[in-house]
PDB file of C-alpha atoms in Angstrom:
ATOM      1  CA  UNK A   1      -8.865  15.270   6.252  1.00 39.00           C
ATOM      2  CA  UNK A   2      -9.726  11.905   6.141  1.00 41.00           C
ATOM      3  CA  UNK A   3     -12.790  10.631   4.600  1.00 39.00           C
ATOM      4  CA  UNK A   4     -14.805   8.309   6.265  1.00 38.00           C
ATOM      5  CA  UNK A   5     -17.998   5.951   5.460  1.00 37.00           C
ATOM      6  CA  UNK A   6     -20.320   6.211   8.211  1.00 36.00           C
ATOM      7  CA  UNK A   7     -19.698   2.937   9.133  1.00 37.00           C
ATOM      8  CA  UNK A   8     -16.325   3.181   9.780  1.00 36.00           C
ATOM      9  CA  UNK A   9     -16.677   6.455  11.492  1.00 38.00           C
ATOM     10  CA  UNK A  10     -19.599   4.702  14.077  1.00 37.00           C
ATOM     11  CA  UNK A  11     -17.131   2.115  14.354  1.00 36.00           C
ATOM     12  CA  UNK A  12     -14.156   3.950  15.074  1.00 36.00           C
ATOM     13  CA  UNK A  13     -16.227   6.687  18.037  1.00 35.00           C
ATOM     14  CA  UNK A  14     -17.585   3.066  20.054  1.00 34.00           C
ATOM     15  CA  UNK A  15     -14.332   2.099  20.127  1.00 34.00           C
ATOM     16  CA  UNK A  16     -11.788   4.546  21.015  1.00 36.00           C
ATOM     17  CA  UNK A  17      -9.922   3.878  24.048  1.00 38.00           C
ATOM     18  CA  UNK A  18     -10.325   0.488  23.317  1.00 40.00           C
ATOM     19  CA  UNK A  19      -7.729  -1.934  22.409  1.00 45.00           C
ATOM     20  CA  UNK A  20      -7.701  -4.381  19.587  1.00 56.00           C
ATOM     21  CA  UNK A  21      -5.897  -7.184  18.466  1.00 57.00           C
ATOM     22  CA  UNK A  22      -4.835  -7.831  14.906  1.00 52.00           C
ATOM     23  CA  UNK A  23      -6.029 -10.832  13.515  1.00 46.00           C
ATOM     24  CA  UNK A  24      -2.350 -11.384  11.588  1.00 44.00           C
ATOM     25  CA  UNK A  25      -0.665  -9.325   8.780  1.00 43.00           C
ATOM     26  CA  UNK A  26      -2.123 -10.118   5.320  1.00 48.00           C
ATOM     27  CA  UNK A  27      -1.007 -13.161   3.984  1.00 37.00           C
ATOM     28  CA  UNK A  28       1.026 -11.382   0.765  1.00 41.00           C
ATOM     29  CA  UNK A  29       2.848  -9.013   3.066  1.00 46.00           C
ATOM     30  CA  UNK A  30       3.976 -11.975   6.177  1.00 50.00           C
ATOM     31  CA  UNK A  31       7.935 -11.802   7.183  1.00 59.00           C
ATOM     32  CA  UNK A  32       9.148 -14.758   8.581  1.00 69.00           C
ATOM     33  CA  UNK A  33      11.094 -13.598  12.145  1.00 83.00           C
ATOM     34  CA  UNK A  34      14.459 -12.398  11.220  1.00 86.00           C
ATOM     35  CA  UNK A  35      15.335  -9.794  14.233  1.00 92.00           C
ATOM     36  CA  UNK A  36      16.158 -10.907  17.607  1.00 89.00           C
ATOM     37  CA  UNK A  37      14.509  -9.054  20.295  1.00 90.00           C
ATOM     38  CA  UNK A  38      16.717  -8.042  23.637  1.00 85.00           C
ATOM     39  CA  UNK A  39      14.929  -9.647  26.760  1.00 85.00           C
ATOM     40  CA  UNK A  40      12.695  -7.612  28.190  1.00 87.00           C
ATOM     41  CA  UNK A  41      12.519  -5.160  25.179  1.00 90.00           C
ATOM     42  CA  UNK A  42       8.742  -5.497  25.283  1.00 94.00           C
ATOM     43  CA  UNK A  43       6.024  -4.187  27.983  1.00 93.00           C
ATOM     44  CA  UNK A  44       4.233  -7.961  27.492  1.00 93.00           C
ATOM     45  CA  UNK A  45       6.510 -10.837  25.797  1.00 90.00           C
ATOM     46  CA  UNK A  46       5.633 -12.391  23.160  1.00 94.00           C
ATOM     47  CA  UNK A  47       3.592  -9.448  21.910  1.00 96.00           C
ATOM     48  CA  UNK A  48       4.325  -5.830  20.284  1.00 98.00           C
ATOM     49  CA  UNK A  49       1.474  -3.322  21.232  1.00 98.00           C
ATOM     50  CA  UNK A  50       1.321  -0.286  18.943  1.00 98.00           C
ATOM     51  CA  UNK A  51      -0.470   2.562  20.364  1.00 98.00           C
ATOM     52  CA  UNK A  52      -2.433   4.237  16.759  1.00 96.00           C
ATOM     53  CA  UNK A  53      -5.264   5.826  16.151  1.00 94.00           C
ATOM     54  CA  UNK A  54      -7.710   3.641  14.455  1.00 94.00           C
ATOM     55  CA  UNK A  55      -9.461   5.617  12.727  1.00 88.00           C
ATOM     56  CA  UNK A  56      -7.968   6.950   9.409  1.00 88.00           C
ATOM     57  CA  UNK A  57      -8.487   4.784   6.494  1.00 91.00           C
ATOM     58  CA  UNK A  58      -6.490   3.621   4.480  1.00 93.00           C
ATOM     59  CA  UNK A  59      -3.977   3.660   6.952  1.00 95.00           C
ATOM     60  CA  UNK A  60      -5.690   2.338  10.161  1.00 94.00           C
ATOM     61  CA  UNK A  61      -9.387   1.641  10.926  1.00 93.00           C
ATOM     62  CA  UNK A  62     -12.171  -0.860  11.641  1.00 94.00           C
ATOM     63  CA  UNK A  63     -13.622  -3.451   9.036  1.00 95.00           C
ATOM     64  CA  UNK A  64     -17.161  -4.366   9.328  1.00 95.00           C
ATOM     65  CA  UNK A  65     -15.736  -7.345  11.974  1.00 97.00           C
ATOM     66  CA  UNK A  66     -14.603  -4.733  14.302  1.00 96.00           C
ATOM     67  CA  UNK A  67     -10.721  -5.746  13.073  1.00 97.00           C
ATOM     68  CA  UNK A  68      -7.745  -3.276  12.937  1.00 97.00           C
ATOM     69  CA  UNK A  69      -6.982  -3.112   9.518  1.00 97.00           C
ATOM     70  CA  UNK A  70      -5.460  -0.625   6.585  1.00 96.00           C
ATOM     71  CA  UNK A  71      -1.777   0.134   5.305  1.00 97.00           C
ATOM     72  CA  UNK A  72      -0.527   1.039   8.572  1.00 98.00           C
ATOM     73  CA  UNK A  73      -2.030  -2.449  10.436  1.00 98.00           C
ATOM     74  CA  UNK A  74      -0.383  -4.917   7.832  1.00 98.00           C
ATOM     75  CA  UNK A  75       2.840  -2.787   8.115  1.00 98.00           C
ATOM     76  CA  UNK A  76       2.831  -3.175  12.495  1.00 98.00           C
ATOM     77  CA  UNK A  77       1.893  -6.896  11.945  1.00 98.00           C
ATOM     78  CA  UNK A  78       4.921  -7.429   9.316  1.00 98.00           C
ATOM     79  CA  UNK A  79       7.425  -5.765  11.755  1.00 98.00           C
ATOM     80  CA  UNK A  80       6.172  -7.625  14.518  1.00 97.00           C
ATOM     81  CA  UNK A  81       6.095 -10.913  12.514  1.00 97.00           C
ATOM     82  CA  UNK A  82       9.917  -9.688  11.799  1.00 97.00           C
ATOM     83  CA  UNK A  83      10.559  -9.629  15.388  1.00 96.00           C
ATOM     84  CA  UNK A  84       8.632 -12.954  15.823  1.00 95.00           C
ATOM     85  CA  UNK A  85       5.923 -11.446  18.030  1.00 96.00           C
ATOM     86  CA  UNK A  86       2.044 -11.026  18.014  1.00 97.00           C
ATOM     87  CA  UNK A  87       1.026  -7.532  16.956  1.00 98.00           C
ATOM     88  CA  UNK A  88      -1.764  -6.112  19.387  1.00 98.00           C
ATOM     89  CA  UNK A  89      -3.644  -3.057  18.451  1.00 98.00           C
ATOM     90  CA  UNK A  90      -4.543  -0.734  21.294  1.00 98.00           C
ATOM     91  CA  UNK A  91      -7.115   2.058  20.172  1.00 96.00           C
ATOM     92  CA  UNK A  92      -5.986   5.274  21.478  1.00 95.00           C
ATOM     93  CA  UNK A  93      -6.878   9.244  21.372  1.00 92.00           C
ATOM     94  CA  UNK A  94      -4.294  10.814  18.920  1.00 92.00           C
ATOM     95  CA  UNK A  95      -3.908  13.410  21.231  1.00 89.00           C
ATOM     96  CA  UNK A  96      -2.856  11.481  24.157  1.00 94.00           C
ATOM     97  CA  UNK A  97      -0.711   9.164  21.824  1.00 96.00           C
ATOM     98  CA  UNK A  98       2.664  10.445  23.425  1.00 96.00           C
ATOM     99  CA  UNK A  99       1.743  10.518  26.707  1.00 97.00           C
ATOM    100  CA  UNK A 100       0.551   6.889  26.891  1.00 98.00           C
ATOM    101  CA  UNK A 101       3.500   5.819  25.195  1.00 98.00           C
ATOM    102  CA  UNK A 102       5.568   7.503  27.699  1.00 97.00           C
ATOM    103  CA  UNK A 103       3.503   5.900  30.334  1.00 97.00           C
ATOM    104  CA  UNK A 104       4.581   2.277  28.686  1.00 97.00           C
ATOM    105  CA  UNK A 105       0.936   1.472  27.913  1.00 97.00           C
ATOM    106  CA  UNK A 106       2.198   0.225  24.293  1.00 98.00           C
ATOM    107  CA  UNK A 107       5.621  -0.382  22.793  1.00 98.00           C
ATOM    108  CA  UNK A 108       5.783   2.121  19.683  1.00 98.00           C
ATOM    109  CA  UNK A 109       3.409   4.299  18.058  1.00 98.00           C
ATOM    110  CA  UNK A 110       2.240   4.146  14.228  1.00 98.00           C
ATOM    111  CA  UNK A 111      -0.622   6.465  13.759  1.00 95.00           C
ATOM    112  CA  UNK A 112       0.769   8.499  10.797  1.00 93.00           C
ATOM    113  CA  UNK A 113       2.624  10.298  13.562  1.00 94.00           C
ATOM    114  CA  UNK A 114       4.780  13.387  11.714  1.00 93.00           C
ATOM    115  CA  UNK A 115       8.228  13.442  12.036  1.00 95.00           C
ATOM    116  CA  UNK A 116       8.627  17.149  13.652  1.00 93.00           C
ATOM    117  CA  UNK A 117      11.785  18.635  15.725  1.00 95.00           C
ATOM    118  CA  UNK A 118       9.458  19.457  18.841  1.00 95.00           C
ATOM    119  CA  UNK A 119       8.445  15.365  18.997  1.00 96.00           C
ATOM    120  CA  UNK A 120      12.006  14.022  18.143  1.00 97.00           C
ATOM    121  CA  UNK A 121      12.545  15.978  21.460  1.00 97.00           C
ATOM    122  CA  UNK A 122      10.532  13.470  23.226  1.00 97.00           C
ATOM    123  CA  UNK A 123      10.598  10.150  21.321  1.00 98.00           C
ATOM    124  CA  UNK A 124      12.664   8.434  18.685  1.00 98.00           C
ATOM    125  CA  UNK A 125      11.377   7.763  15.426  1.00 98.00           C
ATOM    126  CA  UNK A 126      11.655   4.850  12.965  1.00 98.00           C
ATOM    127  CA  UNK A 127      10.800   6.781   9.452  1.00 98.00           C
ATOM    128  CA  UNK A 128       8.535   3.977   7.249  1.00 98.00           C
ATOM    129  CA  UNK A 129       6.847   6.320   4.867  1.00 97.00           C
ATOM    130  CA  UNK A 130       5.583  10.077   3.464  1.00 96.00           C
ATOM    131  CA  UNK A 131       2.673  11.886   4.244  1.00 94.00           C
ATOM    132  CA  UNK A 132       2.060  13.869   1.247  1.00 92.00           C
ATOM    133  CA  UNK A 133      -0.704  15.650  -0.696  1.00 94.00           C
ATOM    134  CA  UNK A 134      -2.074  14.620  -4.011  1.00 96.00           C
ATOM    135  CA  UNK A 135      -4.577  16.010  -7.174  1.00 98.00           C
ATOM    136  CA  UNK A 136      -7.371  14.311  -7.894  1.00 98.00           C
ATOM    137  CA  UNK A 137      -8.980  14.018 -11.201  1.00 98.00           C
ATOM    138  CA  UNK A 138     -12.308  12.110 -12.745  1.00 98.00           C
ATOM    139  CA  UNK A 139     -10.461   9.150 -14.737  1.00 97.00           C
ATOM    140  CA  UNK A 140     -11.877   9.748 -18.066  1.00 96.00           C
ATOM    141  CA  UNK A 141     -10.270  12.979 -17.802  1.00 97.00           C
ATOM    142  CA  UNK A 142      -6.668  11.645 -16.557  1.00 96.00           C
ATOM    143  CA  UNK A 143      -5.579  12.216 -20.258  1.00 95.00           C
ATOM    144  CA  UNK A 144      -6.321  15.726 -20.326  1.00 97.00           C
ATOM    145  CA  UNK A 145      -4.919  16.561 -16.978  1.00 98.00           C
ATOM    146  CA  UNK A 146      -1.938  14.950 -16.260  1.00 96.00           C
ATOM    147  CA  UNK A 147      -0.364  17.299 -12.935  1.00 96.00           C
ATOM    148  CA  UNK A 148      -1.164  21.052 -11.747  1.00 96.00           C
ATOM    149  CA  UNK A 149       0.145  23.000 -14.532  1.00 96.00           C
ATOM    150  CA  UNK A 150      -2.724  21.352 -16.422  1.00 98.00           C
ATOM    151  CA  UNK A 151      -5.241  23.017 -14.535  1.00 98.00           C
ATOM    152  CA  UNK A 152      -4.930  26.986 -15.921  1.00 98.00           C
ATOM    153  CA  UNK A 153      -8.201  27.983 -16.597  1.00 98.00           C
ATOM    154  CA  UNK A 154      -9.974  25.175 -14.623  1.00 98.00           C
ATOM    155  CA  UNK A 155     -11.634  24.705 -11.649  1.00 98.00           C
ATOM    156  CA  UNK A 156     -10.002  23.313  -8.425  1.00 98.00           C
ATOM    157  CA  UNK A 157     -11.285  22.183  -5.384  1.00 97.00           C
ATOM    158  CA  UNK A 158     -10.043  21.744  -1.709  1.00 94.00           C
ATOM    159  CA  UNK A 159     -10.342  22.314   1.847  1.00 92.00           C
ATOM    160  CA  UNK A 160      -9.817  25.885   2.773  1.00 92.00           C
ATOM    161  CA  UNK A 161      -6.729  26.580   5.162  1.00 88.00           C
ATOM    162  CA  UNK A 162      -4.928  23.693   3.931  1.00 87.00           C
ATOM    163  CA  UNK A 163      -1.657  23.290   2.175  1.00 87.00           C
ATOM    164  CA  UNK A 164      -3.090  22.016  -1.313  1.00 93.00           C
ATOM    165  CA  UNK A 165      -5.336  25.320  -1.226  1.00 94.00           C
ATOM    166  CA  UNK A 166      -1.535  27.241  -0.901  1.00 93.00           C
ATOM    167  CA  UNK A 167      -0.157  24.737  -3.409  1.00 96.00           C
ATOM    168  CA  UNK A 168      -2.964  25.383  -5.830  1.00 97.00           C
ATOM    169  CA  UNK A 169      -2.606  29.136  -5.055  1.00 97.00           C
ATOM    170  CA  UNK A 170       1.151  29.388  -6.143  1.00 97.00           C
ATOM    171  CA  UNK A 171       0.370  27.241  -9.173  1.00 97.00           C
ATOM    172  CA  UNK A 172      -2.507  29.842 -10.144  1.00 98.00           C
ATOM    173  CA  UNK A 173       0.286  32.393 -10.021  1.00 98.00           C
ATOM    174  CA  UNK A 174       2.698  30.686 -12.337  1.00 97.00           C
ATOM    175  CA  UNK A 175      -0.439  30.316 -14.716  1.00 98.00           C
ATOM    176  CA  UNK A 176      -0.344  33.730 -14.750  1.00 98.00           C
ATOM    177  CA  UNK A 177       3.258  34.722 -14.993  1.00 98.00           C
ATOM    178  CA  UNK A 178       2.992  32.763 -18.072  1.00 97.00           C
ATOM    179  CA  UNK A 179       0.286  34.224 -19.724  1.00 98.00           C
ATOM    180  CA  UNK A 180      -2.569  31.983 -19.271  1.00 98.00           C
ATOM    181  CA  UNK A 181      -5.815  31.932 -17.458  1.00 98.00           C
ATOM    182  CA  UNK A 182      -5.095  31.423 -13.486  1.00 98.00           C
ATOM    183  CA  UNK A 183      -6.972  28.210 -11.654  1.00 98.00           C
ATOM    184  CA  UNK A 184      -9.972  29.190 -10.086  1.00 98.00           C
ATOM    185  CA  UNK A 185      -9.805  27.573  -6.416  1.00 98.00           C
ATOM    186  CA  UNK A 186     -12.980  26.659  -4.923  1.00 97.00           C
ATOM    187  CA  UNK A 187     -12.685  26.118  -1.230  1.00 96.00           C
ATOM    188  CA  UNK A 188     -14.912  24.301   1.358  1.00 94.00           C
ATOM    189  CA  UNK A 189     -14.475  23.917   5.151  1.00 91.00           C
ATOM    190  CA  UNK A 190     -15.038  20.246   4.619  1.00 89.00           C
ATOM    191  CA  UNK A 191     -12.567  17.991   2.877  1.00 90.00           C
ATOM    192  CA  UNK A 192     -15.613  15.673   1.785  1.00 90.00           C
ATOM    193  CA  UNK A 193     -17.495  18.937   0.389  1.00 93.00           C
ATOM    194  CA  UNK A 194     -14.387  19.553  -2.015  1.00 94.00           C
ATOM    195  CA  UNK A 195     -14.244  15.731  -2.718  1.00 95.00           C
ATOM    196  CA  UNK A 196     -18.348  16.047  -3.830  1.00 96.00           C
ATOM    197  CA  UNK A 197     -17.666  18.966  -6.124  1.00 97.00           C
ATOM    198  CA  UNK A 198     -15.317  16.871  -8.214  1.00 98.00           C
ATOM    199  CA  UNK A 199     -17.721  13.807  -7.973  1.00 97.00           C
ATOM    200  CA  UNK A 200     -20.533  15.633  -9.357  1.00 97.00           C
ATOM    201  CA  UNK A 201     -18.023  17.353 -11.995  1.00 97.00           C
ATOM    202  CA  UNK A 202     -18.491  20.878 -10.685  1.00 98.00           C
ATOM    203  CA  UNK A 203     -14.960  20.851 -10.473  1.00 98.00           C
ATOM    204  CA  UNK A 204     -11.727  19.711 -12.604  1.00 98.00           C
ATOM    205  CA  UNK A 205      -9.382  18.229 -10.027  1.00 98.00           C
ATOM    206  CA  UNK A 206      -9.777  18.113  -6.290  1.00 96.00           C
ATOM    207  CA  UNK A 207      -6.526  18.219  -3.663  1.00 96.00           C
ATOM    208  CA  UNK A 208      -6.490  16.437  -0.687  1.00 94.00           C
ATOM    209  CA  UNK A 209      -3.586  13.779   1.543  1.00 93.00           C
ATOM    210  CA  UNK A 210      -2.465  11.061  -0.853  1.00 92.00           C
ATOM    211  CA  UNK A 211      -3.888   9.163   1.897  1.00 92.00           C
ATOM    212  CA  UNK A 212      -6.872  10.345   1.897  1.00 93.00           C
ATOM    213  CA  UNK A 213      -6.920  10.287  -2.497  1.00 94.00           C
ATOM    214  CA  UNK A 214      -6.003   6.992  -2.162  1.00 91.00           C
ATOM    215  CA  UNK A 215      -9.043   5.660   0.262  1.00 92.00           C
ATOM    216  CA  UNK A 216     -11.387   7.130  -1.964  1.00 93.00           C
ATOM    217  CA  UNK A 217      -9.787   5.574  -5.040  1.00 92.00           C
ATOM    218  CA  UNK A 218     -10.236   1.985  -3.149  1.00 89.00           C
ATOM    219  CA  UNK A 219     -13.803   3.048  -2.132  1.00 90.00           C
ATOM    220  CA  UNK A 220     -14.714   3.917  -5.987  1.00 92.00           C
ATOM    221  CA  UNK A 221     -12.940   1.918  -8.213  1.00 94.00           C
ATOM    222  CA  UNK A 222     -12.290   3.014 -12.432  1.00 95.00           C
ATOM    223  CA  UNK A 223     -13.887   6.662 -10.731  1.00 96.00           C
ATOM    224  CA  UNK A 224     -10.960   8.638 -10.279  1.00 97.00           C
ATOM    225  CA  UNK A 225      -7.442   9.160 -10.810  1.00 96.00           C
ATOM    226  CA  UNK A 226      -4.099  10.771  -9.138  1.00 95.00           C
ATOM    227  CA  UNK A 227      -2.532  13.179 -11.801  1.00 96.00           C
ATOM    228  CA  UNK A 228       0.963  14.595 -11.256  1.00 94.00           C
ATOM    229  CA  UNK A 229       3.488  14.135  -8.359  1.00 91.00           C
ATOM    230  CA  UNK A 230       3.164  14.267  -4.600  1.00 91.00           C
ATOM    231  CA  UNK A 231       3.571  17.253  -3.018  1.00 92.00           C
ATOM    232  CA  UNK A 232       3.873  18.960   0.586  1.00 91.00           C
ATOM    233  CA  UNK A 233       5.985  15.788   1.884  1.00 92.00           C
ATOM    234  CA  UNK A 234       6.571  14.986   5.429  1.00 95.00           C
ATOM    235  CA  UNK A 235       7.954  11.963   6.904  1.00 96.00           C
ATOM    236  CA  UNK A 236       5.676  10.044   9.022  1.00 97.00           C
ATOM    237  CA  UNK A 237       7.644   7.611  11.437  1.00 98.00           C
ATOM    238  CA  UNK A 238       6.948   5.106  14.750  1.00 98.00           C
ATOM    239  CA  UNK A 239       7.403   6.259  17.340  1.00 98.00           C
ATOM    240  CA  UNK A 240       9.563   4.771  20.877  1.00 98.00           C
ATOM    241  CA  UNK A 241      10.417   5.804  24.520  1.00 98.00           C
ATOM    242  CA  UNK A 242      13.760   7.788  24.520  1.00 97.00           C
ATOM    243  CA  UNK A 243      15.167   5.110  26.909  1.00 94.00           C
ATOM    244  CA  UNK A 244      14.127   2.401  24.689  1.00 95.00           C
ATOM    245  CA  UNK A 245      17.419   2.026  22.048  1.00 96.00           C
ATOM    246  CA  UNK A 246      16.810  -1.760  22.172  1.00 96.00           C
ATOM    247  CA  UNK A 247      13.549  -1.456  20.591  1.00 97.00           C
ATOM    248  CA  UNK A 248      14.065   1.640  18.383  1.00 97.00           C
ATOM    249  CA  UNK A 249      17.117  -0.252  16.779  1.00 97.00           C
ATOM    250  CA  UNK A 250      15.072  -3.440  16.200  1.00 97.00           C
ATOM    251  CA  UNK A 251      12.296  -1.938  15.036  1.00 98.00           C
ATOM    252  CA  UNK A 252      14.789  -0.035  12.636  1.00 97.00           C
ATOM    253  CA  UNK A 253      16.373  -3.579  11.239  1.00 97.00           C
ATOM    254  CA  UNK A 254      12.772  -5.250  10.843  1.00 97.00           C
ATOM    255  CA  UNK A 255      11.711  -2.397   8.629  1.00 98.00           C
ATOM    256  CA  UNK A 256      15.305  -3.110   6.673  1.00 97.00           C
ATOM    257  CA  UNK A 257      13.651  -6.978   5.707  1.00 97.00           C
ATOM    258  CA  UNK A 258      10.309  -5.991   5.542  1.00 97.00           C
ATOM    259  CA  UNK A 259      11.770  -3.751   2.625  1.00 97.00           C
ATOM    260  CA  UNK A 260      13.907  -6.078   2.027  1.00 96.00           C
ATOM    261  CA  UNK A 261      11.317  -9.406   1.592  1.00 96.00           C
ATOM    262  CA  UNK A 262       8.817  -7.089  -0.602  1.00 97.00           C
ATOM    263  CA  UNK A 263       6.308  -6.790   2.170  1.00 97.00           C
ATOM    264  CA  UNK A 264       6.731  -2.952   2.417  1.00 98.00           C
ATOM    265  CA  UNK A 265       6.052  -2.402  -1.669  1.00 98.00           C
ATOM    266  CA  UNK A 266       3.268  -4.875  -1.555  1.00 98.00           C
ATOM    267  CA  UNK A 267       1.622  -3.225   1.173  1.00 97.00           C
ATOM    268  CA  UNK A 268       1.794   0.101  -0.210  1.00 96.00           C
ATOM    269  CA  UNK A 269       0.800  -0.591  -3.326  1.00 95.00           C
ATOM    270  CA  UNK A 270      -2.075  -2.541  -2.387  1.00 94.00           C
ATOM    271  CA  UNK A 271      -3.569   0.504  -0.455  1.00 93.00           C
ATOM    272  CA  UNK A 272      -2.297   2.762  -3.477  1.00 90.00           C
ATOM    273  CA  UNK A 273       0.204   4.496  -1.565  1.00 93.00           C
ATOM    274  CA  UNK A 274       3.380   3.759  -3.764  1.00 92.00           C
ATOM    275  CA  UNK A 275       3.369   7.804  -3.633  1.00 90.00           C
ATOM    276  CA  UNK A 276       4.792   7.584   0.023  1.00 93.00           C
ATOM    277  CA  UNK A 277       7.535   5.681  -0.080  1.00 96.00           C
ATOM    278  CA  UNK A 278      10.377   6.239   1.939  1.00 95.00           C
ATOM    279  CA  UNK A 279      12.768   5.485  -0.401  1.00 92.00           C
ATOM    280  CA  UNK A 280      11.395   7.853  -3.286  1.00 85.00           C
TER     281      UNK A 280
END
């Protein structure tokens, strides 16, 4: 459901498969090493490599330099600077992520991997934040509609099989149940389609991943705004080896002072994810 410029799409299809190397977490969101690695806790020392899929903006894709970057990246490069290692970026097919992690060809995953029973089966996971879904509304109408139960007897748009068209649904039904006109749910089989029908104000809200909400909020700044709380939350975590405690309980303690220094607010504010805190 992500949305993607062309650009960054082009960018992210030449380079699948490929890995990258972060140039170095942003300066605002830098922890100074503060958790000491067990010998031989890494595939290559000196260096964390994160298998991710880099291609999901905000969270993880190519700027216009061919460099890793998005919430995700700076939060990788903080934990590794916590560990007091290089983060390195290696470019890989979500849905062989496992698989090559299990065949040691990176350290952890972070690619907005879900926390599910069926995965915890096969790796360990380090929870750092939600996935979540989110309304979106045209900003000079934030006033008027301020969360879903706003929306009776308006027009709503999103992507048809998805949660946020079930979410909408049930809210539709409440409308009713209390008397008033029920939401009138427009749905596309594009995300971007149900994003264009609130851009050209065909439609009163739009419902998409906060993550996705939250791109197009950087992309159009003063355009749009996120009305109401996050719903549909799932814990998104990174992912280890089963036989690799050392690393899984490092990784656990350098999340604890990222959190700890302010890295881990600044980042997610910064990328307007404050929605998908782990803490909230």
């Amino acid at each position: 459901m992500s949305v993607l410029t062309a650009a960054t799409a082009a960018a992210a299809m030449a380079l699948t498969g490929c890995a990258g190397n972060s140039g170095g977490a942003d300066a605002a969101t830098t922890t100074a090493a503060s958790v000491k690695l067990p010998a031989g806790a890494l595939v290559k020392g000196g260096q964390i490599t994160y298998c991710s899929d880099i291609s999901a903006p905000p969270l993880t894709y190519y700027d216009a330099a061919q460099k890793p970057v998005g919430a995700e990246v700076e939060l990788g490069d903080a934990l590794a600077a916590a560990l007091g290692v290089r983060a390195n970026w290696a470019n890989t097919s979500f849905n062989g992520i496992i698989p090559a992690l299990q065949a040691k060809q990176c350290d952890a995953i972070i690619s907005q991997l879900y926390i599910k029973p069926e995965r915890e089966k096969v790796v360990d996971f380090v929870p750092y934040m939600y996935a979540s879904n989110t309304l979106v509304v045209a900003e000079k109408n934030a006033k008027a509609i301020k969360g879903a139960e706003d929306l009776c007897g308006r027009k709503a748009a999103g992507q048809t099989g998805t949660t946020v068209v079930q979410y909408l649904t049930g809210q539709s039904e409440k409308c009713a149940a209390a008397g008033k006109p029920k939401i009138d749910i427009r749905q596309f089989t594009k995300d971007s389609d149900a994003l264009q029908q609130l851009r050209i104000g065909l439609v009163d809200a739009y419902g998409t991943t906060l993550e996705t909400a939250a791109y197009v909020l950087k992309q159009q700044p003063g355009a749009f705004s996120l009305v109401g709380e996050p719903f549909n939350r799932i814990k998104v975590g990174a992912a280890t080896r089963k036989d690799d405690t050392s690393l899984h309980d490092a990784l656990t303690q350098a999340l604890a002072a990222v959190r700890k220094s302010g890295a881990y607010d600044t980042i997610l504010k910064k990328w307007n994810l404050a929605g998908d805190d782990i803490a909230n």
